Amino acid sequence: MINSPVLFKEKHNCSLFDCGVEALNQYLKQYALRNIKNGSSRTYIATDGNKVFGFETSPIDEMHLFLLINDIKNSF
């Protein structure tokens, strides 16, 4: 069963991940954690046990804008 997406962390093993697009495979394996650590983006992964099935990455600025818009909507 595929689990709900969670924030990608060092404990997750993505070494066997292959979505068929080499640039995306490389991003997850080489850059996603680095970008989380430097605060430039957040990557969420969907897993089944230890197997990574997919991922989604959002730039931090985009996430801050989304949260700000929601805060404004909720204040009215």
PDB file of N, CA, C and O in Angstrom:
ATOM      1  N   MET A   1       0.841  -1.181   0.000  1.00  0.00           N
ATOM      2  CA  MET A   1       0.000   0.000   0.000  1.00  0.00           C
ATOM      3  C   MET A   1       0.888   1.247   0.000  1.00  0.00           C
ATOM      4  O   MET A   1       1.837   1.344   0.769  1.00  0.00           O
ATOM      5  N   ILE A   2       0.570   2.183  -0.866  1.00  0.00           N
ATOM      6  CA  ILE A   2       1.340   3.421  -0.942  1.00  0.00           C
ATOM      7  C   ILE A   2       0.879   4.355   0.169  1.00  0.00           C
ATOM      8  O   ILE A   2      -0.303   4.609   0.352  1.00  0.00           O
ATOM      9  N   ASN A   3       1.848   4.862   0.930  1.00  0.00           N
ATOM     10  CA  ASN A   3       1.577   5.755   2.046  1.00  0.00           C
ATOM     11  C   ASN A   3       1.391   7.196   1.577  1.00  0.00           C
ATOM     12  O   ASN A   3       1.828   7.568   0.481  1.00  0.00           O
ATOM     13  N   SER A   4       0.771   8.005   2.421  1.00  0.00           N
ATOM     14  CA  SER A   4       0.637   9.433   2.140  1.00  0.00           C
ATOM     15  C   SER A   4       2.017  10.061   2.026  1.00  0.00           C
ATOM     16  O   SER A   4       2.961   9.614   2.683  1.00  0.00           O
ATOM     17  N   PRO A   5       2.153  11.102   1.213  1.00  0.00           N
ATOM     18  CA  PRO A   5       3.457  11.749   1.049  1.00  0.00           C
ATOM     19  C   PRO A   5       4.007  12.285   2.374  1.00  0.00           C
ATOM     20  O   PRO A   5       3.256  12.769   3.215  1.00  0.00           O
ATOM     21  N   VAL A   6       5.316  12.151   2.523  1.00  0.00           N
ATOM     22  CA  VAL A   6       6.028  12.661   3.692  1.00  0.00           C
ATOM     23  C   VAL A   6       7.238  13.444   3.213  1.00  0.00           C
ATOM     24  O   VAL A   6       7.721  13.252   2.095  1.00  0.00           O
ATOM     25  N   LEU A   7       7.732  14.325   4.079  1.00  0.00           N
ATOM     26  CA  LEU A   7       8.931  15.081   3.748  1.00  0.00           C
ATOM     27  C   LEU A   7      10.104  14.123   3.558  1.00  0.00           C
ATOM     28  O   LEU A   7      10.338  13.235   4.376  1.00  0.00           O
ATOM     29  N   PHE A   8      10.814  14.286   2.475  1.00  0.00           N
ATOM     30  CA  PHE A   8      11.968  13.452   2.155  1.00  0.00           C
ATOM     31  C   PHE A   8      13.070  13.711   3.182  1.00  0.00           C
ATOM     32  O   PHE A   8      13.401  14.853   3.477  1.00  0.00           O
ATOM     33  N   LYS A   9      13.627  12.643   3.738  1.00  0.00           N
ATOM     34  CA  LYS A   9      14.697  12.741   4.725  1.00  0.00           C
ATOM     35  C   LYS A   9      15.792  11.748   4.387  1.00  0.00           C
ATOM     36  O   LYS A   9      15.596  10.844   3.570  1.00  0.00           O
ATOM     37  N   GLU A  10      16.939  11.932   5.032  1.00  0.00           N
ATOM     38  CA  GLU A  10      18.094  11.063   4.769  1.00  0.00           C
ATOM     39  C   GLU A  10      17.785   9.593   5.018  1.00  0.00           C
ATOM     40  O   GLU A  10      18.384   8.715   4.398  1.00  0.00           O
ATOM     41  N   LYS A  11      16.853   9.305   5.909  1.00  0.00           N
ATOM     42  CA  LYS A  11      16.541   7.907   6.231  1.00  0.00           C
ATOM     43  C   LYS A  11      15.835   7.185   5.084  1.00  0.00           C
ATOM     44  O   LYS A  11      15.805   5.968   5.043  1.00  0.00           O
ATOM     45  N   HIS A  12      15.276   7.931   4.136  1.00  0.00           N
ATOM     46  CA  HIS A  12      14.577   7.313   3.010  1.00  0.00           C
ATOM     47  C   HIS A  12      15.574   6.847   1.950  1.00  0.00           C
ATOM     48  O   HIS A  12      16.474   7.583   1.572  1.00  0.00           O
ATOM     49  N   ASN A  13      15.382   5.641   1.476  1.00  0.00           N
ATOM     50  CA  ASN A  13      16.270   5.069   0.467  1.00  0.00           C
ATOM     51  C   ASN A  13      15.656   5.269  -0.918  1.00  0.00           C
ATOM     52  O   ASN A  13      14.672   4.637  -1.261  1.00  0.00           O
ATOM     53  N   CYS A  14      16.274   6.139  -1.693  1.00  0.00           N
ATOM     54  CA  CYS A  14      15.772   6.393  -3.053  1.00  0.00           C
ATOM     55  C   CYS A  14      16.723   5.833  -4.103  1.00  0.00           C
ATOM     56  O   CYS A  14      16.580   6.146  -5.288  1.00  0.00           O
ATOM     57  N   SER A  15      17.673   5.010  -3.692  1.00  0.00           N
ATOM     58  CA  SER A  15      18.697   4.532  -4.626  1.00  0.00           C
ATOM     59  C   SER A  15      18.113   3.728  -5.785  1.00  0.00           C
ATOM     60  O   SER A  15      18.672   3.716  -6.881  1.00  0.00           O
ATOM     61  N   LEU A  16      16.985   3.072  -5.585  1.00  0.00           N
ATOM     62  CA  LEU A  16      16.371   2.275  -6.654  1.00  0.00           C
ATOM     63  C   LEU A  16      15.265   3.023  -7.396  1.00  0.00           C
ATOM     64  O   LEU A  16      14.662   2.475  -8.315  1.00  0.00           O
ATOM     65  N   PHE A  17      15.005   4.271  -7.016  1.00  0.00           N
ATOM     66  CA  PHE A  17      13.939   5.041  -7.662  1.00  0.00           C
ATOM     67  C   PHE A  17      14.277   5.257  -9.130  1.00  0.00           C
ATOM     68  O   PHE A  17      15.385   5.648  -9.484  1.00  0.00           O
ATOM     69  N   ASP A  18      13.307   5.004  -9.998  1.00  0.00           N
ATOM     70  CA  ASP A  18      13.470   5.238 -11.432  1.00  0.00           C
ATOM     71  C   ASP A  18      12.104   5.530 -12.029  1.00  0.00           C
ATOM     72  O   ASP A  18      11.272   4.644 -12.178  1.00  0.00           O
ATOM     73  N   CYS A  19      11.878   6.809 -12.349  1.00  0.00           N
ATOM     74  CA  CYS A  19      10.596   7.213 -12.932  1.00  0.00           C
ATOM     75  C   CYS A  19      10.634   7.193 -14.451  1.00  0.00           C
ATOM     76  O   CYS A  19       9.645   7.504 -15.102  1.00  0.00           O
ATOM     77  N   GLY A  20      11.805   6.860 -15.018  1.00  0.00           N
ATOM     78  CA  GLY A  20      11.940   6.826 -16.464  1.00  0.00           C
ATOM     79  C   GLY A  20      12.489   8.110 -17.059  1.00  0.00           C
ATOM     80  O   GLY A  20      12.742   8.178 -18.254  1.00  0.00           O
ATOM     81  N   VAL A  21      12.666   9.138 -16.218  1.00  0.00           N
ATOM     82  CA  VAL A  21      13.244  10.407 -16.675  1.00  0.00           C
ATOM     83  C   VAL A  21      14.519  10.628 -15.873  1.00  0.00           C
ATOM     84  O   VAL A  21      14.467  10.924 -14.669  1.00  0.00           O
ATOM     85  N   GLU A  22      15.660  10.469 -16.516  1.00  0.00           N
ATOM     86  CA  GLU A  22      16.936  10.477 -15.812  1.00  0.00           C
ATOM     87  C   GLU A  22      17.173  11.778 -15.037  1.00  0.00           C
ATOM     88  O   GLU A  22      17.706  11.744 -13.922  1.00  0.00           O
ATOM     89  N   ALA A  23      16.778  12.911 -15.581  1.00  0.00           N
ATOM     90  CA  ALA A  23      16.984  14.184 -14.882  1.00  0.00           C
ATOM     91  C   ALA A  23      16.213  14.219 -13.562  1.00  0.00           C
ATOM     92  O   ALA A  23      16.718  14.728 -12.552  1.00  0.00           O
ATOM     93  N   LEU A  24      15.009  13.662 -13.538  1.00  0.00           N
ATOM     94  CA  LEU A  24      14.227  13.622 -12.301  1.00  0.00           C
ATOM     95  C   LEU A  24      14.820  12.619 -11.311  1.00  0.00           C
ATOM     96  O   LEU A  24      14.866  12.880 -10.108  1.00  0.00           O
ATOM     97  N   ASN A  25      15.261  11.476 -11.816  1.00  0.00           N
ATOM     98  CA  ASN A  25      15.934  10.505 -10.950  1.00  0.00           C
ATOM     99  C   ASN A  25      17.145  11.135 -10.279  1.00  0.00           C
ATOM    100  O   ASN A  25      17.349  10.995  -9.071  1.00  0.00           O
ATOM    101  N   GLN A  26      17.959  11.831 -11.057  1.00  0.00           N
ATOM    102  CA  GLN A  26      19.150  12.493 -10.525  1.00  0.00           C
ATOM    103  C   GLN A  26      18.788  13.570  -9.515  1.00  0.00           C
ATOM    104  O   GLN A  26      19.465  13.708  -8.501  1.00  0.00           O
ATOM    105  N   TYR A  27      17.750  14.345  -9.798  1.00  0.00           N
ATOM    106  CA  TYR A  27      17.356  15.391  -8.860  1.00  0.00           C
ATOM    107  C   TYR A  27      17.052  14.790  -7.493  1.00  0.00           C
ATOM    108  O   TYR A  27      17.568  15.254  -6.477  1.00  0.00           O
ATOM    109  N   LEU A  28      16.227  13.760  -7.468  1.00  0.00           N
ATOM    110  CA  LEU A  28      15.851  13.165  -6.185  1.00  0.00           C
ATOM    111  C   LEU A  28      17.078  12.597  -5.475  1.00  0.00           C
ATOM    112  O   LEU A  28      17.260  12.813  -4.277  1.00  0.00           O
ATOM    113  N   LYS A  29      17.923  11.915  -6.200  1.00  0.00           N
ATOM    114  CA  LYS A  29      19.064  11.225  -5.588  1.00  0.00           C
ATOM    115  C   LYS A  29      20.203  12.152  -5.201  1.00  0.00           C
ATOM    116  O   LYS A  29      20.923  11.879  -4.242  1.00  0.00           O
ATOM    117  N   GLN A  30      20.371  13.273  -5.928  1.00  0.00           N
ATOM    118  CA  GLN A  30      21.550  14.109  -5.699  1.00  0.00           C
ATOM    119  C   GLN A  30      21.260  15.502  -5.145  1.00  0.00           C
ATOM    120  O   GLN A  30      22.132  16.086  -4.501  1.00  0.00           O
ATOM    121  N   TYR A  31      20.085  16.041  -5.400  1.00  0.00           N
ATOM    122  CA  TYR A  31      19.863  17.443  -5.062  1.00  0.00           C
ATOM    123  C   TYR A  31      18.726  17.714  -4.083  1.00  0.00           C
ATOM    124  O   TYR A  31      18.725  18.737  -3.405  1.00  0.00           O
ATOM    125  N   ALA A  32      17.744  16.828  -3.996  1.00  0.00           N
ATOM    126  CA  ALA A  32      16.567  17.110  -3.178  1.00  0.00           C
ATOM    127  C   ALA A  32      16.925  17.358  -1.713  1.00  0.00           C
ATOM    128  O   ALA A  32      16.477  18.347  -1.117  1.00  0.00           O
ATOM    129  N   LEU A  33      17.725  16.489  -1.114  1.00  0.00           N
ATOM    130  CA  LEU A  33      18.103  16.676   0.292  1.00  0.00           C
ATOM    131  C   LEU A  33      18.925  17.931   0.485  1.00  0.00           C
ATOM    132  O   LEU A  33      18.743  18.664   1.464  1.00  0.00           O
ATOM    133  N   ARG A  34      19.821  18.213  -0.440  1.00  0.00           N
ATOM    134  CA  ARG A  34      20.643  19.423  -0.351  1.00  0.00           C
ATOM    135  C   ARG A  34      19.751  20.664  -0.359  1.00  0.00           C
ATOM    136  O   ARG A  34      19.961  21.596   0.418  1.00  0.00           O
ATOM    137  N   ASN A  35      18.744  20.673  -1.228  1.00  0.00           N
ATOM    138  CA  ASN A  35      17.852  21.826  -1.307  1.00  0.00           C
ATOM    139  C   ASN A  35      16.980  21.963  -0.067  1.00  0.00           C
ATOM    140  O   ASN A  35      16.651  23.076   0.348  1.00  0.00           O
ATOM    141  N   ILE A  36      16.592  20.840   0.532  1.00  0.00           N
ATOM    142  CA  ILE A  36      15.842  20.899   1.790  1.00  0.00           C
ATOM    143  C   ILE A  36      16.723  21.517   2.872  1.00  0.00           C
ATOM    144  O   ILE A  36      16.290  22.407   3.611  1.00  0.00           O
ATOM    145  N   LYS A  37      17.974  21.075   2.948  1.00  0.00           N
ATOM    146  CA  LYS A  37      18.894  21.564   3.979  1.00  0.00           C
ATOM    147  C   LYS A  37      19.209  23.049   3.815  1.00  0.00           C
ATOM    148  O   LYS A  37      19.342  23.755   4.805  1.00  0.00           O
ATOM    149  N   ASN A  38      19.326  23.523   2.563  1.00  0.00           N
ATOM    150  CA  ASN A  38      19.654  24.946   2.376  1.00  0.00           C
ATOM    151  C   ASN A  38      18.415  25.826   2.327  1.00  0.00           C
ATOM    152  O   ASN A  38      18.511  27.037   2.175  1.00  0.00           O
ATOM    153  N   GLY A  39      17.243  25.213   2.458  1.00  0.00           N
ATOM    154  CA  GLY A  39      16.007  25.979   2.562  1.00  0.00           C
ATOM    155  C   GLY A  39      15.418  26.469   1.253  1.00  0.00           C
ATOM    156  O   GLY A  39      14.513  27.282   1.253  1.00  0.00           O
ATOM    157  N   SER A  40      15.904  25.960   0.125  1.00  0.00           N
ATOM    158  CA  SER A  40      15.397  26.459  -1.157  1.00  0.00           C
ATOM    159  C   SER A  40      14.155  25.729  -1.653  1.00  0.00           C
ATOM    160  O   SER A  40      13.435  26.240  -2.501  1.00  0.00           O
ATOM    161  N   SER A  41      13.904  24.511  -1.126  1.00  0.00           N
ATOM    162  CA  SER A  41      12.708  23.778  -1.546  1.00  0.00           C
ATOM    163  C   SER A  41      12.383  22.699  -0.532  1.00  0.00           C
ATOM    164  O   SER A  41      13.171  22.407   0.374  1.00  0.00           O
ATOM    165  N   ARG A  42      11.230  22.106  -0.709  1.00  0.00           N
ATOM    166  CA  ARG A  42      10.793  20.955   0.083  1.00  0.00           C
ATOM    167  C   ARG A  42      10.397  19.867  -0.906  1.00  0.00           C
ATOM    168  O   ARG A  42       9.712  20.130  -1.887  1.00  0.00           O
ATOM    169  N   THR A  43      10.829  18.639  -0.633  1.00  0.00           N
ATOM    170  CA  THR A  43      10.477  17.497  -1.471  1.00  0.00           C
ATOM    171  C   THR A  43       9.708  16.502  -0.624  1.00  0.00           C
ATOM    172  O   THR A  43      10.147  16.129   0.466  1.00  0.00           O
ATOM    173  N   TYR A  44       8.571  16.097  -1.130  1.00  0.00           N
ATOM    174  CA  TYR A  44       7.731  15.100  -0.470  1.00  0.00           C
ATOM    175  C   TYR A  44       7.736  13.838  -1.318  1.00  0.00           C
ATOM    176  O   TYR A  44       7.694  13.909  -2.553  1.00  0.00           O
ATOM    177  N   ILE A  45       7.803  12.687  -0.647  1.00  0.00           N
ATOM    178  CA  ILE A  45       7.852  11.417  -1.364  1.00  0.00           C
ATOM    179  C   ILE A  45       6.680  10.536  -0.956  1.00  0.00           C
ATOM    180  O   ILE A  45       6.167  10.630   0.155  1.00  0.00           O
ATOM    181  N   ALA A  46       6.257   9.685  -1.878  1.00  0.00           N
ATOM    182  CA  ALA A  46       5.253   8.653  -1.601  1.00  0.00           C
ATOM    183  C   ALA A  46       6.000   7.327  -1.575  1.00  0.00           C
ATOM    184  O   ALA A  46       6.804   7.047  -2.467  1.00  0.00           O
ATOM    185  N   THR A  47       5.745   6.533  -0.550  1.00  0.00           N
ATOM    186  CA  THR A  47       6.480   5.284  -0.381  1.00  0.00           C
ATOM    187  C   THR A  47       5.539   4.106  -0.148  1.00  0.00           C
ATOM    188  O   THR A  47       4.390   4.271   0.233  1.00  0.00           O
ATOM    189  N   ASP A  48       6.085   2.937  -0.386  1.00  0.00           N
ATOM    190  CA  ASP A  48       5.459   1.679   0.001  1.00  0.00           C
ATOM    191  C   ASP A  48       6.548   0.930   0.749  1.00  0.00           C
ATOM    192  O   ASP A  48       7.470   0.388   0.125  1.00  0.00           O
ATOM    193  N   GLY A  49       6.485   0.966   2.059  1.00  0.00           N
ATOM    194  CA  GLY A  49       7.583   0.425   2.847  1.00  0.00           C
ATOM    195  C   GLY A  49       8.815   1.286   2.617  1.00  0.00           C
ATOM    196  O   GLY A  49       8.781   2.488   2.811  1.00  0.00           O
ATOM    197  N   ASN A  50       9.886   0.675   2.141  1.00  0.00           N
ATOM    198  CA  ASN A  50      11.122   1.407   1.875  1.00  0.00           C
ATOM    199  C   ASN A  50      11.245   1.870   0.433  1.00  0.00           C
ATOM    200  O   ASN A  50      12.208   2.546   0.086  1.00  0.00           O
ATOM    201  N   LYS A  51      10.300   1.512  -0.416  1.00  0.00           N
ATOM    202  CA  LYS A  51      10.391   1.846  -1.839  1.00  0.00           C
ATOM    203  C   LYS A  51       9.738   3.193  -2.117  1.00  0.00           C
ATOM    204  O   LYS A  51       8.587   3.432  -1.763  1.00  0.00           O
ATOM    205  N   VAL A  52      10.485   4.083  -2.776  1.00  0.00           N
ATOM    206  CA  VAL A  52       9.962   5.391  -3.173  1.00  0.00           C
ATOM    207  C   VAL A  52       9.243   5.231  -4.506  1.00  0.00           C
ATOM    208  O   VAL A  52       9.815   4.754  -5.480  1.00  0.00           O
ATOM    209  N   PHE A  53       7.967   5.651  -4.544  1.00  0.00           N
ATOM    210  CA  PHE A  53       7.164   5.543  -5.764  1.00  0.00           C
ATOM    211  C   PHE A  53       7.089   6.839  -6.546  1.00  0.00           C
ATOM    212  O   PHE A  53       6.867   6.837  -7.741  1.00  0.00           O
ATOM    213  N   GLY A  54       7.215   7.949  -5.870  1.00  0.00           N
ATOM    214  CA  GLY A  54       7.115   9.225  -6.555  1.00  0.00           C
ATOM    215  C   GLY A  54       7.485  10.355  -5.621  1.00  0.00           C
ATOM    216  O   GLY A  54       7.617  10.166  -4.413  1.00  0.00           O
ATOM    217  N   PHE A  55       7.647  11.553  -6.207  1.00  0.00           N
ATOM    218  CA  PHE A  55       7.981  12.710  -5.392  1.00  0.00           C
ATOM    219  C   PHE A  55       7.444  13.982  -6.020  1.00  0.00           C
ATOM    220  O   PHE A  55       7.110  14.024  -7.205  1.00  0.00           O
ATOM    221  N   GLU A  56       7.366  15.009  -5.187  1.00  0.00           N
ATOM    222  CA  GLU A  56       6.927  16.343  -5.615  1.00  0.00           C
ATOM    223  C   GLU A  56       7.792  17.337  -4.872  1.00  0.00           C
ATOM    224  O   GLU A  56       8.029  17.193  -3.678  1.00  0.00           O
ATOM    225  N   THR A  57       8.286  18.337  -5.590  1.00  0.00           N
ATOM    226  CA  THR A  57       9.134  19.358  -4.988  1.00  0.00           C
ATOM    227  C   THR A  57       8.502  20.723  -5.203  1.00  0.00           C
ATOM    228  O   THR A  57       8.048  21.033  -6.298  1.00  0.00           O
ATOM    229  N   SER A  58       8.477  21.519  -4.128  1.00  0.00           N
ATOM    230  CA  SER A  58       7.947  22.885  -4.197  1.00  0.00           C
ATOM    231  C   SER A  58       9.005  23.856  -3.713  1.00  0.00           C
ATOM    232  O   SER A  58       9.604  23.641  -2.657  1.00  0.00           O
ATOM    233  N   PRO A  59       9.224  24.928  -4.465  1.00  0.00           N
ATOM    234  CA  PRO A  59      10.135  25.971  -3.982  1.00  0.00           C
ATOM    235  C   PRO A  59       9.557  26.606  -2.721  1.00  0.00           C
ATOM    236  O   PRO A  59       8.343  26.761  -2.605  1.00  0.00           O
ATOM    237  N   ILE A  60      10.404  26.976  -1.799  1.00  0.00           N
ATOM    238  CA  ILE A  60       9.953  27.570  -0.540  1.00  0.00           C
ATOM    239  C   ILE A  60       9.156  28.844  -0.785  1.00  0.00           C
ATOM    240  O   ILE A  60       8.123  29.061  -0.166  1.00  0.00           O
ATOM    241  N   ASP A  61       9.592  29.689  -1.697  1.00  0.00           N
ATOM    242  CA  ASP A  61       8.867  30.942  -1.949  1.00  0.00           C
ATOM    243  C   ASP A  61       7.427  30.673  -2.377  1.00  0.00           C
ATOM    244  O   ASP A  61       6.504  31.362  -1.970  1.00  0.00           O
ATOM    245  N   GLU A  62       7.228  29.654  -3.194  1.00  0.00           N
ATOM    246  CA  GLU A  62       5.882  29.287  -3.633  1.00  0.00           C
ATOM    247  C   GLU A  62       5.041  28.823  -2.441  1.00  0.00           C
ATOM    248  O   GLU A  62       3.868  29.170  -2.318  1.00  0.00           O
ATOM    249  N   MET A  63       5.640  28.068  -1.547  1.00  0.00           N
ATOM    250  CA  MET A  63       4.915  27.589  -0.373  1.00  0.00           C
ATOM    251  C   MET A  63       4.553  28.746   0.557  1.00  0.00           C
ATOM    252  O   MET A  63       3.456  28.789   1.098  1.00  0.00           O
ATOM    253  N   HIS A  64       5.476  29.693   0.743  1.00  0.00           N
ATOM    254  CA  HIS A  64       5.181  30.851   1.589  1.00  0.00           C
ATOM    255  C   HIS A  64       4.034  31.665   1.009  1.00  0.00           C
ATOM    256  O   HIS A  64       3.171  32.143   1.745  1.00  0.00           O
ATOM    257  N   LEU A  65       4.016  31.833  -0.298  1.00  0.00           N
ATOM    258  CA  LEU A  65       2.935  32.569  -0.946  1.00  0.00           C
ATOM    259  C   LEU A  65       1.609  31.861  -0.730  1.00  0.00           C
ATOM    260  O   LEU A  65       0.597  32.488  -0.391  1.00  0.00           O
ATOM    261  N   PHE A  66       1.577  30.554  -0.885  1.00  0.00           N
ATOM    262  CA  PHE A  66       0.362  29.777  -0.667  1.00  0.00           C
ATOM    263  C   PHE A  66      -0.142  29.951   0.762  1.00  0.00           C
ATOM    264  O   PHE A  66      -1.328  30.185   0.991  1.00  0.00           O
ATOM    265  N   LEU A  67       0.756  29.850   1.741  1.00  0.00           N
ATOM    266  CA  LEU A  67       0.357  30.008   3.142  1.00  0.00           C
ATOM    267  C   LEU A  67      -0.142  31.420   3.421  1.00  0.00           C
ATOM    268  O   LEU A  67      -1.118  31.607   4.153  1.00  0.00           O
ATOM    269  N   LEU A  68       0.503  32.419   2.840  1.00  0.00           N
ATOM    270  CA  LEU A  68       0.077  33.800   3.024  1.00  0.00           C
ATOM    271  C   LEU A  68      -1.316  34.017   2.450  1.00  0.00           C
ATOM    272  O   LEU A  68      -2.184  34.628   3.093  1.00  0.00           O
ATOM    273  N   ILE A  69      -1.580  33.500   1.274  1.00  0.00           N
ATOM    274  CA  ILE A  69      -2.893  33.635   0.636  1.00  0.00           C
ATOM    275  C   ILE A  69      -3.951  32.962   1.518  1.00  0.00           C
ATOM    276  O   ILE A  69      -5.036  33.512   1.736  1.00  0.00           O
ATOM    277  N   ASN A  70      -3.648  31.781   2.043  1.00  0.00           N
ATOM    278  CA  ASN A  70      -4.601  31.094   2.913  1.00  0.00           C
ATOM    279  C   ASN A  70      -4.867  31.880   4.189  1.00  0.00           C
ATOM    280  O   ASN A  70      -5.993  31.956   4.655  1.00  0.00           O
ATOM    281  N   ASP A  71      -3.822  32.476   4.759  1.00  0.00           N
ATOM    282  CA  ASP A  71      -3.993  33.293   5.958  1.00  0.00           C
ATOM    283  C   ASP A  71      -4.899  34.483   5.681  1.00  0.00           C
ATOM    284  O   ASP A  71      -5.777  34.821   6.486  1.00  0.00           O
ATOM    285  N   ILE A  72      -4.713  35.104   4.533  1.00  0.00           N
ATOM    286  CA  ILE A  72      -5.526  36.269   4.166  1.00  0.00           C
ATOM    287  C   ILE A  72      -6.972  35.834   3.967  1.00  0.00           C
ATOM    288  O   ILE A  72      -7.889  36.479   4.455  1.00  0.00           O
ATOM    289  N   LYS A  73      -7.176  34.731   3.262  1.00  0.00           N
ATOM    290  CA  LYS A  73      -8.553  34.235   3.040  1.00  0.00           C
ATOM    291  C   LYS A  73      -9.241  33.917   4.354  1.00  0.00           C
ATOM    292  O   LYS A  73     -10.425  34.190   4.519  1.00  0.00           O
ATOM    293  N   ASN A  74      -8.521  33.307   5.276  1.00  0.00           N
ATOM    294  CA  ASN A  74      -9.102  32.888   6.543  1.00  0.00           C
ATOM    295  C   ASN A  74      -9.354  34.050   7.491  1.00  0.00           C
ATOM    296  O   ASN A  74     -10.099  33.913   8.458  1.00  0.00           O
ATOM    297  N   SER A  75      -8.767  35.208   7.215  1.00  0.00           N
ATOM    298  CA  SER A  75      -8.956  36.354   8.117  1.00  0.00           C
ATOM    299  C   SER A  75     -10.238  37.142   7.793  1.00  0.00           C
ATOM    300  O   SER A  75     -10.604  38.026   8.534  1.00  0.00           O
ATOM    301  N   PHE A  76     -10.902  36.800   6.706  1.00  0.00           N
ATOM    302  CA  PHE A  76     -12.129  37.514   6.324  1.00  0.00           C
ATOM    303  C   PHE A  76     -13.356  36.726   6.623  1.00  0.00           C
ATOM    304  O   PHE A  76     -13.527  35.634   6.669  1.00  0.00           O
TER     305      PHE A  76
END
